[in-house]
Amino acid sequence: AHKLSRVSVPTPAMSDAAKKFFTGDASSPITKDSLKTVQFDARFPNTNQTKNCWQNYVDFHRCIKLKGETYAPCKQFLDAYLALCPVAWVEKFDEQREAGVFPNQGLI
């Protein structure tokens, strides 16, 4: 069994819920070793990863809604959407969620 440790990743791409998910020293630098690429997902076999970005964003917020912000397995969705989604998209998604107009709002 793999043990996930809490990591503080200072980035504007994180939603408030994602920020709350992590605790610790926010001044820790991001190193080359701490960055990981998203593993292959057979649901998204093509080069265009737009849907993969969106799905992982939705899955993360659904996971923390259902299991709570301290449920460690939700981190895989967070890591994936932070790696796949442009910052501007995440900011827009967050704005839409807060305004209650995010597509499929009922999912998250």
Coordinates of C-alpha atoms in Angstrom, one line a residue:
A1 CA 0.0 0.0 0.0
H2 CA 1.3 3.4 -0.9
K3 CA 1.1 6.1 1.7
L4 CA 0.3 9.6 0.4
S5 CA 1.9 12.5 2.2
R6 CA 0.4 15.9 2.3
V7 CA 2.1 18.4 0.1
S8 CA 1.7 22.1 -0.1
V9 CA 1.8 23.3 -3.7
P10 CA 1.6 27.0 -4.0
T11 CA -0.1 27.7 -7.3
P12 CA -3.0 30.0 -8.4
A13 CA -4.5 27.0 -10.3
M14 CA -5.8 25.5 -7.1
S15 CA -9.4 26.0 -6.0
D16 CA -10.0 27.0 -2.4
A17 CA -11.0 23.4 -1.7
A18 CA -7.8 22.1 -3.1
K19 CA -5.8 24.6 -1.0
K20 CA -7.6 23.5 2.1
F21 CA -6.8 19.9 1.2
F22 CA -3.1 20.5 1.8
T23 CA -1.5 21.7 4.9
G24 CA 2.2 22.4 5.8
D25 CA 4.9 24.7 4.8
A26 CA 3.8 26.7 1.8
S27 CA 7.3 28.0 1.3
S28 CA 8.7 24.6 0.3
P29 CA 10.0 24.9 -3.2
I30 CA 8.7 22.8 -6.1
T31 CA 11.5 20.6 -7.3
K32 CA 12.0 18.6 -10.5
D33 CA 11.6 15.4 -8.4
S34 CA 8.2 16.6 -7.0
L35 CA 6.7 17.1 -10.4
K36 CA 5.1 14.1 -12.0
T37 CA 3.3 13.6 -15.3
V38 CA -0.1 12.1 -15.5
Q39 CA -0.2 8.4 -16.2
F40 CA -2.0 7.1 -19.4
D41 CA -5.7 7.0 -19.0
A42 CA -7.4 4.6 -21.5
R43 CA -10.6 6.7 -21.4
F44 CA -8.6 9.4 -23.2
P45 CA -6.4 7.7 -25.8
N46 CA -6.0 10.8 -28.1
T47 CA -3.4 13.5 -27.9
N48 CA -6.0 16.2 -27.1
Q49 CA -6.3 16.1 -23.3
T50 CA -9.1 18.7 -22.9
K51 CA -11.7 16.2 -21.8
N52 CA -9.2 14.5 -19.5
C53 CA -8.5 17.9 -17.8
W54 CA -12.2 18.5 -17.3
Q55 CA -13.0 15.0 -16.1
N56 CA -10.2 15.1 -13.5
Y57 CA -11.3 18.5 -12.3
V58 CA -14.9 17.2 -11.8
D59 CA -13.7 13.9 -10.3
F60 CA -11.6 15.8 -7.7
H61 CA -14.4 18.0 -6.6
R62 CA -16.9 15.1 -6.5
C63 CA -14.4 13.1 -4.5
I64 CA -13.9 15.7 -1.8
K65 CA -17.6 16.4 -1.7
L66 CA -18.4 12.7 -1.1
K67 CA -15.4 11.7 1.0
G68 CA -14.2 14.9 2.5
E69 CA -11.2 17.1 2.0
T70 CA -8.9 14.8 4.0
Y71 CA -9.5 11.7 1.9
A72 CA -6.1 11.0 0.4
P73 CA -7.1 9.1 -2.8
C74 CA -8.7 12.3 -4.1
K75 CA -5.2 13.7 -4.5
Q76 CA -4.7 11.7 -7.7
F77 CA -7.5 13.7 -9.4
L78 CA -6.0 16.9 -8.1
D79 CA -2.6 16.1 -9.4
A80 CA -4.0 15.1 -12.7
Y81 CA -6.0 18.3 -13.3
L82 CA -3.2 20.5 -12.1
A83 CA -0.9 18.8 -14.6
L84 CA -3.3 18.8 -17.5
C85 CA -5.4 22.0 -17.2
P86 CA -4.1 25.5 -18.1
V87 CA -4.3 27.9 -15.1
A88 CA -6.8 30.1 -16.9
W89 CA -9.2 27.2 -17.4
V90 CA -9.0 26.2 -13.7
E91 CA -9.7 29.8 -12.7
K92 CA -12.7 29.9 -15.0
F93 CA -14.0 26.5 -13.7
D94 CA -13.6 27.8 -10.1
E95 CA -15.5 31.0 -11.0
Q96 CA -18.3 29.0 -12.6
R97 CA -18.6 26.6 -9.7
E98 CA -18.8 29.6 -7.2
A99 CA -21.5 31.2 -9.4
G100 CA -23.4 27.9 -9.7
V101 CA -23.1 27.8 -13.5
F102 CA -20.4 25.2 -13.9
P103 CA -21.5 22.6 -16.5
N104 CA -22.9 19.5 -14.7
Q105 CA -22.9 21.5 -11.5
G106 CA -24.9 18.6 -9.9
L107 CA -21.9 16.3 -10.3
I108 CA -19.7 18.3 -7.9

